[in-house]
């Protein structure tokens, strides 16, 4: 079982790669840690109340000195802000706290400012992930004695709350959400767990929670997330249908790609191994938007696959495979992010074989179908299914071009 806590320090931002590791780590846990582990999710928001300058932390925690420290100190000092509406502006006010909003250095400086969170969580043996203002805390729980682990996490939260208070930030438990994640069988075992203590306040468990734009339900089925995508996509499809006769084919394709296809592709690597029912829901959305875009080019009754092929759009299954393969290629060649790179290992045969130099990845053995959705299994499975010429690509552009051709042939040219 895993207890997970998401602490949001500023605005709601982040990227699906972080979420990919987070969900896949839970999925792998079901197979490797007693198979019957459950997850707690606590979603907490923290109000930004900077009172302490970053300069001392840049010097002591990061080791920045000399001219670089002087540049950053000058960047952070003597800044003013004002409100402008039309031709009228308010009187400039000196900023004594915080970092410049919307700046390139802002997220980096904020991460440095909150870097002590990792030290605190490690002292309680609580795992920690952080990207800008999004922080996830999770700890493995013994399914037979979870109370001690829950108490340990509660103590960690209190320690974090004290650190926030000392560093000009506040933890707001009133805006927190909690969810119990696990298999249906294990969830029935923990029916007595209905709330969790967050900074002295009892937070009731909910059925789903939205993390980085992805709705996670208590069984990680992603059914709620798929329904949300379809609802939003059909809204934009109806709007596009109203104006379709007034725009060109290229413009219609661009609008559909930006408003509908982007929603189908966001964080779709999490959908690897999901139910065929969910895939069919998304495929119907894509078929519908394709018919709206190509309504002038094809007669009524034309197969959806023929329209998708003409538009050169990959079906949903191939889009998921494309995303996973691209992520795997980038991770292998850049070794970043490190928490995903550590899950990938090249296959090393015991004997000297011709396959030794084909860039194959080792696929860990798992005992359940649910565990096969984990990144350490899904990524090598997709990667090893690619032709050797794809895996040996020397540039990202070449890899994407060959991968698109491979997926296209797999979708439309297979017998």
Tab-separated table of C-alpha atoms in Angstrom:
chain	number	residue	atom	x	y	z
A	1	UNK	CA	0.000	0.000	0.000
A	2	UNK	CA	1.162	3.525	-0.715
A	3	UNK	CA	0.108	6.718	0.977
A	4	UNK	CA	0.620	9.604	-1.438
A	5	UNK	CA	0.343	13.302	-0.760
A	6	UNK	CA	0.380	16.029	-3.348
A	7	UNK	CA	1.324	19.457	-2.040
A	8	UNK	CA	0.712	22.347	-4.409
A	9	UNK	CA	2.673	25.395	-3.418
A	10	UNK	CA	1.689	27.860	-6.100
A	11	UNK	CA	-0.461	27.687	-9.242
A	12	UNK	CA	-1.665	24.443	-10.811
A	13	UNK	CA	1.105	23.545	-13.257
A	14	UNK	CA	3.327	20.628	-14.173
A	15	UNK	CA	3.948	18.066	-16.875
A	16	UNK	CA	2.651	14.624	-17.647
A	17	UNK	CA	6.103	13.013	-17.339
A	18	UNK	CA	6.021	13.613	-13.593
A	19	UNK	CA	2.537	12.150	-13.429
A	20	UNK	CA	3.649	9.217	-15.570
A	21	UNK	CA	6.241	8.175	-13.002
A	22	UNK	CA	3.856	8.797	-10.126
A	23	UNK	CA	1.044	6.585	-11.421
A	24	UNK	CA	3.308	3.887	-12.820
A	25	UNK	CA	5.151	3.675	-9.500
A	26	UNK	CA	1.858	2.917	-7.792
A	27	UNK	CA	1.002	0.306	-10.429
A	28	UNK	CA	4.357	-1.414	-10.063
A	29	UNK	CA	3.911	-1.423	-6.303
A	30	UNK	CA	0.824	-3.584	-6.607
A	31	UNK	CA	2.985	-6.294	-8.117
A	32	UNK	CA	6.202	-5.978	-6.177
A	33	UNK	CA	5.059	-5.004	-2.694
A	34	UNK	CA	2.676	-7.709	-1.527
A	35	UNK	CA	0.573	-7.089	-4.694
A	36	UNK	CA	-2.134	-5.809	-2.328
A	37	UNK	CA	-0.984	-2.294	-1.620
A	38	UNK	CA	-3.249	0.721	-1.522
A	39	UNK	CA	-2.597	4.409	-2.051
A	40	UNK	CA	-3.600	7.490	-0.157
A	41	UNK	CA	-3.658	10.726	-2.074
A	42	UNK	CA	-3.827	14.035	-0.279
A	43	UNK	CA	-4.028	17.120	-2.386
A	44	UNK	CA	-2.913	20.183	-0.492
A	45	UNK	CA	-2.615	23.786	-1.529
A	46	UNK	CA	-0.147	26.180	0.047
A	47	UNK	CA	-0.451	29.944	-0.120
A	48	UNK	CA	2.660	31.705	-1.316
A	49	UNK	CA	3.759	34.054	1.456
A	50	UNK	CA	7.444	34.667	0.838
A	51	UNK	CA	9.133	36.620	3.639
A	52	UNK	CA	12.661	35.262	3.501
A	53	UNK	CA	15.098	36.322	0.805
A	54	UNK	CA	16.514	33.698	-1.527
A	55	UNK	CA	20.037	35.013	-1.390
A	56	UNK	CA	21.121	33.174	1.765
A	57	UNK	CA	19.609	29.931	0.506
A	58	UNK	CA	21.351	30.300	-2.843
A	59	UNK	CA	24.634	30.663	-0.990
A	60	UNK	CA	24.229	27.965	1.659
A	61	UNK	CA	22.092	25.307	-0.046
A	62	UNK	CA	23.225	25.567	-3.674
A	63	UNK	CA	26.720	26.953	-3.200
A	64	UNK	CA	26.351	29.934	-5.538
A	65	UNK	CA	28.921	32.643	-4.770
A	66	UNK	CA	30.830	35.477	-6.424
A	67	UNK	CA	29.518	37.329	-9.447
A	68	UNK	CA	26.704	34.833	-10.080
A	69	UNK	CA	25.309	35.422	-6.600
A	70	UNK	CA	25.626	39.168	-7.106
A	71	UNK	CA	23.699	38.952	-10.375
A	72	UNK	CA	20.895	36.982	-8.755
A	73	UNK	CA	20.849	39.312	-5.765
A	74	UNK	CA	20.540	42.290	-8.087
A	75	UNK	CA	17.776	40.460	-9.977
A	76	UNK	CA	15.808	39.889	-6.787
A	77	UNK	CA	16.421	43.268	-5.148
A	78	UNK	CA	14.715	46.644	-5.560
A	79	UNK	CA	11.921	45.348	-7.772
A	80	UNK	CA	8.618	47.165	-8.073
A	81	UNK	CA	5.186	46.232	-9.354
A	82	UNK	CA	2.070	48.105	-10.407
A	83	UNK	CA	-1.337	47.496	-11.937
A	84	UNK	CA	-2.099	48.917	-15.378
A	85	UNK	CA	-5.613	49.177	-16.841
A	86	UNK	CA	-5.798	50.877	-20.213
A	87	UNK	CA	-3.839	54.112	-19.966
A	88	UNK	CA	-3.990	54.267	-16.167
A	89	UNK	CA	-1.366	52.799	-13.817
A	90	UNK	CA	-1.205	52.497	-10.063
A	91	UNK	CA	1.664	53.835	-8.006
A	92	UNK	CA	4.642	51.417	-8.174
A	93	UNK	CA	5.079	49.418	-4.974
A	94	UNK	CA	8.344	47.861	-3.868
A	95	UNK	CA	8.311	44.044	-3.805
A	96	UNK	CA	9.889	42.757	-0.602
A	97	UNK	CA	8.953	39.090	-1.043
A	98	UNK	CA	8.459	36.511	-3.789
A	99	UNK	CA	9.998	36.092	-7.220
A	100	UNK	CA	9.010	37.897	-10.449
A	101	UNK	CA	5.879	36.222	-11.780
A	102	UNK	CA	6.095	34.812	-15.303
A	103	UNK	CA	9.890	34.955	-15.384
A	104	UNK	CA	12.135	32.169	-16.659
A	105	UNK	CA	14.074	32.027	-13.391
A	106	UNK	CA	10.943	32.112	-11.241
A	107	UNK	CA	10.207	28.331	-11.127
A	108	UNK	CA	13.899	27.508	-10.651
A	109	UNK	CA	14.331	29.969	-7.800
A	110	UNK	CA	11.136	28.723	-6.194
A	111	UNK	CA	12.367	25.115	-6.393
A	112	UNK	CA	15.611	26.175	-4.694
A	113	UNK	CA	13.649	27.993	-2.028
A	114	UNK	CA	11.594	24.871	-1.247
A	115	UNK	CA	14.460	22.368	-1.659
A	116	UNK	CA	14.475	21.680	2.085
A	117	UNK	CA	11.223	19.758	1.642
A	118	UNK	CA	13.234	16.818	0.276
A	119	UNK	CA	15.468	16.753	3.364
A	120	UNK	CA	12.462	16.718	5.688
A	121	UNK	CA	10.639	13.959	3.821
A	122	UNK	CA	13.750	11.758	3.642
A	123	UNK	CA	14.173	12.018	7.396
A	124	UNK	CA	10.761	10.358	7.740
A	125	UNK	CA	11.531	7.806	4.985
A	126	UNK	CA	8.832	9.356	2.823
A	127	UNK	CA	9.428	9.409	-0.931
A	128	UNK	CA	9.355	12.798	-2.578
A	129	UNK	CA	8.943	14.283	-6.051
A	130	UNK	CA	8.845	17.944	-6.912
A	131	UNK	CA	8.450	19.951	-10.075
A	132	UNK	CA	8.181	23.713	-9.595
A	133	UNK	CA	5.104	24.206	-7.418
A	134	UNK	CA	3.891	20.585	-7.529
A	135	UNK	CA	5.138	18.199	-4.870
A	136	UNK	CA	4.186	14.558	-4.351
A	137	UNK	CA	4.888	12.650	-1.159
A	138	UNK	CA	4.275	8.914	-0.951
A	139	UNK	CA	5.186	6.130	1.420
A	140	UNK	CA	4.813	2.357	1.236
A	141	UNK	CA	2.353	0.942	3.761
A	142	UNK	CA	2.190	-2.486	5.279
A	143	UNK	CA	-1.306	-3.798	4.418
A	144	UNK	CA	-1.431	-5.674	7.728
A	145	UNK	CA	-0.376	-2.732	9.896
A	146	UNK	CA	-0.947	0.547	8.030
A	147	UNK	CA	-1.660	2.674	11.106
A	148	UNK	CA	2.018	3.148	12.001
A	149	UNK	CA	2.897	4.250	8.466
A	150	UNK	CA	-0.072	6.629	8.378
A	151	UNK	CA	1.060	8.069	11.705
A	152	UNK	CA	4.574	8.508	10.311
A	153	UNK	CA	3.228	10.402	7.317
A	154	UNK	CA	1.057	12.558	9.583
A	155	UNK	CA	4.139	13.422	11.626
A	156	UNK	CA	5.967	14.302	8.403
A	157	UNK	CA	3.116	16.623	7.448
A	158	UNK	CA	3.322	18.384	10.794
A	159	UNK	CA	7.073	18.829	10.320
A	160	UNK	CA	6.470	20.290	6.871
A	161	UNK	CA	3.821	22.599	8.284
A	162	UNK	CA	6.315	23.918	10.839
A	163	UNK	CA	8.899	24.477	8.102
A	164	UNK	CA	6.347	26.356	6.001
A	165	UNK	CA	5.526	28.641	8.908
A	166	UNK	CA	9.207	29.385	9.523
A	167	UNK	CA	9.769	30.156	5.846
A	168	UNK	CA	6.839	32.436	5.161
A	169	UNK	CA	4.391	29.901	3.731
A	170	UNK	CA	1.144	28.411	4.996
A	171	UNK	CA	-0.426	24.984	4.613
A	172	UNK	CA	-4.182	25.192	4.122
A	173	UNK	CA	-5.881	21.897	5.051
A	174	UNK	CA	-9.298	23.368	4.224
A	175	UNK	CA	-8.405	23.159	0.531
A	176	UNK	CA	-7.077	19.613	0.713
A	177	UNK	CA	-8.479	16.486	-0.921
A	178	UNK	CA	-7.780	12.858	-0.066
A	179	UNK	CA	-8.344	9.664	-2.009
A	180	UNK	CA	-7.714	5.987	-1.325
A	181	UNK	CA	-6.203	4.291	-4.353
A	182	UNK	CA	-5.999	0.544	-4.759
A	183	UNK	CA	-7.512	-2.541	-6.315
A	184	UNK	CA	-11.192	-3.197	-5.776
A	185	UNK	CA	-10.459	-6.196	-3.584
A	186	UNK	CA	-7.984	-4.366	-1.350
A	187	UNK	CA	-10.200	-1.274	-1.120
A	188	UNK	CA	-12.897	-3.344	0.563
A	189	UNK	CA	-10.358	-4.347	3.207
A	190	UNK	CA	-9.781	-0.693	4.129
A	191	UNK	CA	-13.436	0.298	4.244
A	192	UNK	CA	-12.925	1.657	7.763
A	193	UNK	CA	-10.484	4.295	6.520
A	194	UNK	CA	-12.652	7.307	5.747
A	195	UNK	CA	-10.448	10.319	6.488
A	196	UNK	CA	-6.889	11.394	7.107
A	197	UNK	CA	-5.393	14.066	9.354
A	198	UNK	CA	-3.771	16.991	7.576
A	199	UNK	CA	-2.238	19.637	9.823
A	200	UNK	CA	-4.783	18.968	12.554
A	201	UNK	CA	-7.815	18.855	10.252
A	202	UNK	CA	-9.689	15.729	9.182
A	203	UNK	CA	-9.907	15.441	5.380
A	204	UNK	CA	-12.528	13.031	4.047
A	205	UNK	CA	-11.658	10.628	1.252
A	206	UNK	CA	-13.059	11.348	-2.209
A	207	UNK	CA	-13.655	9.072	-5.196
A	208	UNK	CA	-11.355	10.901	-7.622
A	209	UNK	CA	-8.771	13.629	-7.712
A	210	UNK	CA	-7.375	15.785	-10.497
A	211	UNK	CA	-3.591	15.893	-10.779
A	212	UNK	CA	-1.889	17.922	-13.526
A	213	UNK	CA	-5.056	17.811	-15.618
A	214	UNK	CA	-5.547	14.052	-15.262
A	215	UNK	CA	-8.425	12.711	-13.164
A	216	UNK	CA	-7.325	9.702	-11.123
A	217	UNK	CA	-10.058	7.532	-9.670
A	218	UNK	CA	-9.668	5.305	-6.647
A	219	UNK	CA	-8.917	2.210	-8.790
A	220	UNK	CA	-6.691	3.925	-11.390
A	221	UNK	CA	-9.045	2.801	-14.156
A	222	UNK	CA	-8.981	6.326	-15.680
A	223	UNK	CA	-12.674	5.968	-16.587
A	224	UNK	CA	-13.471	9.382	-15.119
A	225	UNK	CA	-10.567	10.939	-17.002
A	226	UNK	CA	-11.716	9.449	-20.310
A	227	UNK	CA	-15.253	10.730	-19.734
A	228	UNK	CA	-13.906	14.207	-19.036
A	229	UNK	CA	-11.832	14.177	-22.241
A	230	UNK	CA	-14.791	13.043	-24.336
A	231	UNK	CA	-17.107	15.654	-22.853
A	232	UNK	CA	-14.667	18.476	-23.535
A	233	UNK	CA	-13.784	17.184	-27.015
A	234	UNK	CA	-17.412	16.847	-28.143
A	235	UNK	CA	-18.091	20.416	-27.013
A	236	UNK	CA	-15.357	21.720	-29.317
A	237	UNK	CA	-16.433	19.392	-32.131
A	238	UNK	CA	-19.934	20.860	-32.038
A	239	UNK	CA	-18.468	24.355	-32.200
A	240	UNK	CA	-16.240	23.373	-35.125
A	241	UNK	CA	-19.212	21.863	-36.972
A	242	UNK	CA	-21.037	25.221	-36.794
A	243	UNK	CA	-18.201	27.093	-38.550
A	244	UNK	CA	-16.911	24.287	-40.783
A	245	UNK	CA	-18.524	25.653	-43.967
A	246	UNK	CA	-16.877	29.052	-43.421
A	247	UNK	CA	-13.260	27.885	-43.132
A	248	UNK	CA	-10.826	26.082	-45.404
A	249	UNK	CA	-9.781	22.453	-45.077
A	250	UNK	CA	-6.344	23.342	-43.756
A	251	UNK	CA	-7.812	25.721	-41.200
A	252	UNK	CA	-10.339	23.115	-40.090
A	253	UNK	CA	-7.548	20.581	-39.654
A	254	UNK	CA	-5.503	23.061	-37.601
A	255	UNK	CA	-8.457	23.929	-35.372
A	256	UNK	CA	-9.275	20.257	-34.823
A	257	UNK	CA	-5.664	19.466	-33.968
A	258	UNK	CA	-5.344	22.279	-31.448
A	259	UNK	CA	-8.740	21.911	-29.759
A	260	UNK	CA	-9.489	18.185	-29.962
A	261	UNK	CA	-6.405	16.150	-30.851
A	262	UNK	CA	-4.330	17.961	-28.230
A	263	UNK	CA	-6.773	16.738	-25.595
A	264	UNK	CA	-6.578	13.193	-26.899
A	265	UNK	CA	-2.782	13.301	-26.749
A	266	UNK	CA	-2.307	14.956	-23.358
A	267	UNK	CA	-0.814	12.466	-20.879
A	268	UNK	CA	-1.999	9.629	-23.129
A	269	UNK	CA	1.037	7.534	-22.177
A	270	UNK	CA	-0.888	6.800	-18.967
A	271	UNK	CA	-3.525	5.038	-21.056
A	272	UNK	CA	-1.245	2.133	-21.991
A	273	UNK	CA	-3.002	-1.045	-20.919
A	274	UNK	CA	-6.313	0.628	-20.149
A	275	UNK	CA	-9.548	-1.117	-21.045
A	276	UNK	CA	-10.638	-1.434	-24.664
A	277	UNK	CA	-13.840	0.325	-23.680
A	278	UNK	CA	-11.897	3.482	-22.857
A	279	UNK	CA	-9.903	3.234	-26.083
A	280	UNK	CA	-13.149	2.894	-28.055
A	281	UNK	CA	-14.579	6.030	-26.409
A	282	UNK	CA	-11.540	8.062	-27.477
A	283	UNK	CA	-11.529	6.502	-30.943
A	284	UNK	CA	-15.127	7.573	-31.494
A	285	UNK	CA	-14.147	11.122	-30.598
A	286	UNK	CA	-11.333	11.063	-33.140
A	287	UNK	CA	-13.581	9.528	-35.807
A	288	UNK	CA	-16.188	12.225	-35.221
A	289	UNK	CA	-13.777	15.145	-35.485
A	290	UNK	CA	-12.202	13.562	-38.589
A	291	UNK	CA	-15.607	13.406	-40.288
A	292	UNK	CA	-16.258	17.062	-39.460
A	293	UNK	CA	-12.879	18.133	-40.859
A	294	UNK	CA	-13.238	16.059	-44.051
A	295	UNK	CA	-16.973	16.527	-44.503
A	296	UNK	CA	-16.456	18.152	-47.951
A	297	UNK	CA	-13.948	15.595	-49.235
A	298	UNK	CA	-15.675	12.287	-48.498
A	299	UNK	CA	-19.249	11.129	-49.157
A	300	UNK	CA	-21.501	9.985	-46.359
A	301	UNK	CA	-20.823	6.404	-45.336
A	302	UNK	CA	-17.045	6.492	-45.875
A	303	UNK	CA	-15.159	4.398	-43.357
A	304	UNK	CA	-13.561	6.354	-40.525
A	305	UNK	CA	-10.234	4.599	-41.074
A	306	UNK	CA	-10.104	5.867	-44.664
A	307	UNK	CA	-10.695	9.429	-43.481
A	308	UNK	CA	-8.044	9.154	-40.754
A	309	UNK	CA	-5.581	7.738	-43.261
A	310	UNK	CA	-6.230	10.591	-45.678
A	311	UNK	CA	-5.711	13.129	-42.869
A	312	UNK	CA	-2.564	11.214	-41.876
A	313	UNK	CA	-3.815	10.898	-38.286
A	314	UNK	CA	-2.762	7.924	-36.211
A	315	UNK	CA	-5.545	6.035	-34.367
A	316	UNK	CA	-5.669	6.183	-30.576
A	317	UNK	CA	-3.741	2.948	-29.966
A	318	UNK	CA	-0.894	4.080	-32.202
A	319	UNK	CA	-0.876	7.571	-30.667
A	320	UNK	CA	-0.327	6.014	-27.244
A	321	UNK	CA	2.447	3.821	-28.638
A	322	UNK	CA	4.004	6.826	-30.383
A	323	UNK	CA	4.048	8.841	-27.138
A	324	UNK	CA	5.593	6.026	-25.103
A	325	UNK	CA	8.242	5.276	-27.731
A	326	UNK	CA	9.163	8.953	-28.035
A	327	UNK	CA	9.437	9.329	-24.274
A	328	UNK	CA	11.602	6.224	-24.089
A	329	UNK	CA	13.940	7.471	-26.827
A	330	UNK	CA	14.371	10.856	-25.165
A	331	UNK	CA	14.975	9.298	-21.759
A	332	UNK	CA	17.570	6.845	-23.078
A	333	UNK	CA	19.484	9.531	-24.943
A	334	UNK	CA	19.339	12.282	-22.342
A	335	UNK	CA	19.145	10.188	-19.146
A	336	UNK	CA	16.499	12.644	-17.972
A	337	UNK	CA	14.354	12.600	-15.971
A	338	UNK	CA	16.511	10.448	-13.723
A	339	UNK	CA	13.583	8.824	-11.899
A	340	UNK	CA	12.336	7.379	-15.201
A	341	UNK	CA	15.802	6.535	-16.537
A	342	UNK	CA	16.420	4.378	-13.473
A	343	UNK	CA	13.489	2.181	-14.539
A	344	UNK	CA	15.018	1.332	-17.940
A	345	UNK	CA	17.846	-1.171	-18.399
A	346	UNK	CA	19.364	-2.516	-21.599
A	347	UNK	CA	18.984	-6.246	-22.181
A	348	UNK	CA	22.184	-8.171	-21.483
A	349	UNK	CA	21.984	-11.780	-22.740
A	350	UNK	CA	23.900	-14.389	-20.802
A	351	UNK	CA	25.499	-15.732	-23.971
A	352	UNK	CA	26.986	-13.777	-26.854
A	353	UNK	CA	24.149	-13.417	-29.344
A	354	UNK	CA	23.451	-11.332	-32.432
A	355	UNK	CA	20.679	-9.595	-30.476
A	356	UNK	CA	23.220	-8.198	-28.016
A	357	UNK	CA	23.721	-5.012	-30.059
A	358	UNK	CA	20.123	-4.294	-31.062
A	359	UNK	CA	19.350	-1.797	-28.265
A	360	UNK	CA	16.719	-3.989	-26.681
A	361	UNK	CA	15.484	-3.194	-23.186
A	362	UNK	CA	14.989	-5.668	-20.395
A	363	UNK	CA	11.329	-6.319	-19.536
A	364	UNK	CA	10.878	-7.103	-15.826
A	365	UNK	CA	8.750	-10.092	-14.947
A	366	UNK	CA	5.369	-9.263	-13.427
A	367	UNK	CA	2.644	-11.471	-12.064
A	368	UNK	CA	-0.460	-9.418	-12.850
A	369	UNK	CA	-1.928	-7.733	-15.902
A	370	UNK	CA	-2.454	-4.584	-13.873
A	371	UNK	CA	1.267	-4.362	-13.119
A	372	UNK	CA	2.091	-4.531	-16.832
A	373	UNK	CA	0.816	-0.944	-17.139
A	374	UNK	CA	3.846	0.226	-15.188
A	375	UNK	CA	6.383	2.343	-17.057
A	376	UNK	CA	9.228	-0.124	-16.408
A	377	UNK	CA	7.197	-2.756	-18.307
A	378	UNK	CA	5.207	-0.646	-20.781
A	379	UNK	CA	8.176	1.333	-22.116
A	380	UNK	CA	10.443	-1.689	-22.831
A	381	UNK	CA	7.511	-3.581	-24.356
A	382	UNK	CA	6.765	-0.784	-26.833
A	383	UNK	CA	10.462	-0.091	-27.452
A	384	UNK	CA	11.329	-3.716	-28.213
A	385	UNK	CA	8.429	-3.958	-30.677
A	386	UNK	CA	10.003	-1.254	-32.886
A	387	UNK	CA	12.186	-2.155	-35.861
A	388	UNK	CA	15.921	-2.137	-35.210
A	389	UNK	CA	16.393	0.824	-37.559
A	390	UNK	CA	14.077	2.896	-35.370
A	391	UNK	CA	15.860	2.032	-32.140
A	392	UNK	CA	19.225	2.861	-33.721
A	393	UNK	CA	18.235	6.349	-34.878
A	394	UNK	CA	20.927	8.944	-34.246
A	395	UNK	CA	18.635	11.969	-33.912
A	396	UNK	CA	15.219	12.680	-32.457
A	397	UNK	CA	13.899	13.978	-35.793
A	398	UNK	CA	14.916	10.789	-37.591
A	399	UNK	CA	13.442	8.649	-34.832
A	400	UNK	CA	10.087	10.470	-34.910
A	401	UNK	CA	9.912	10.271	-38.693
A	402	UNK	CA	10.635	6.530	-38.756
A	403	UNK	CA	8.323	5.947	-35.815
A	404	UNK	CA	5.459	7.788	-37.491
A	405	UNK	CA	5.955	5.657	-40.616
A	406	UNK	CA	6.047	2.469	-38.553
A	407	UNK	CA	2.877	3.349	-36.617
A	408	UNK	CA	1.109	4.447	-39.798
A	409	UNK	CA	1.907	1.185	-41.566
A	410	UNK	CA	0.881	-0.766	-38.485
A	411	UNK	CA	-2.480	1.016	-38.358
A	412	UNK	CA	-3.462	1.119	-42.029
A	413	UNK	CA	-1.212	-1.196	-44.048
A	414	UNK	CA	-1.281	-4.353	-41.942
A	415	UNK	CA	-3.164	-7.280	-43.523
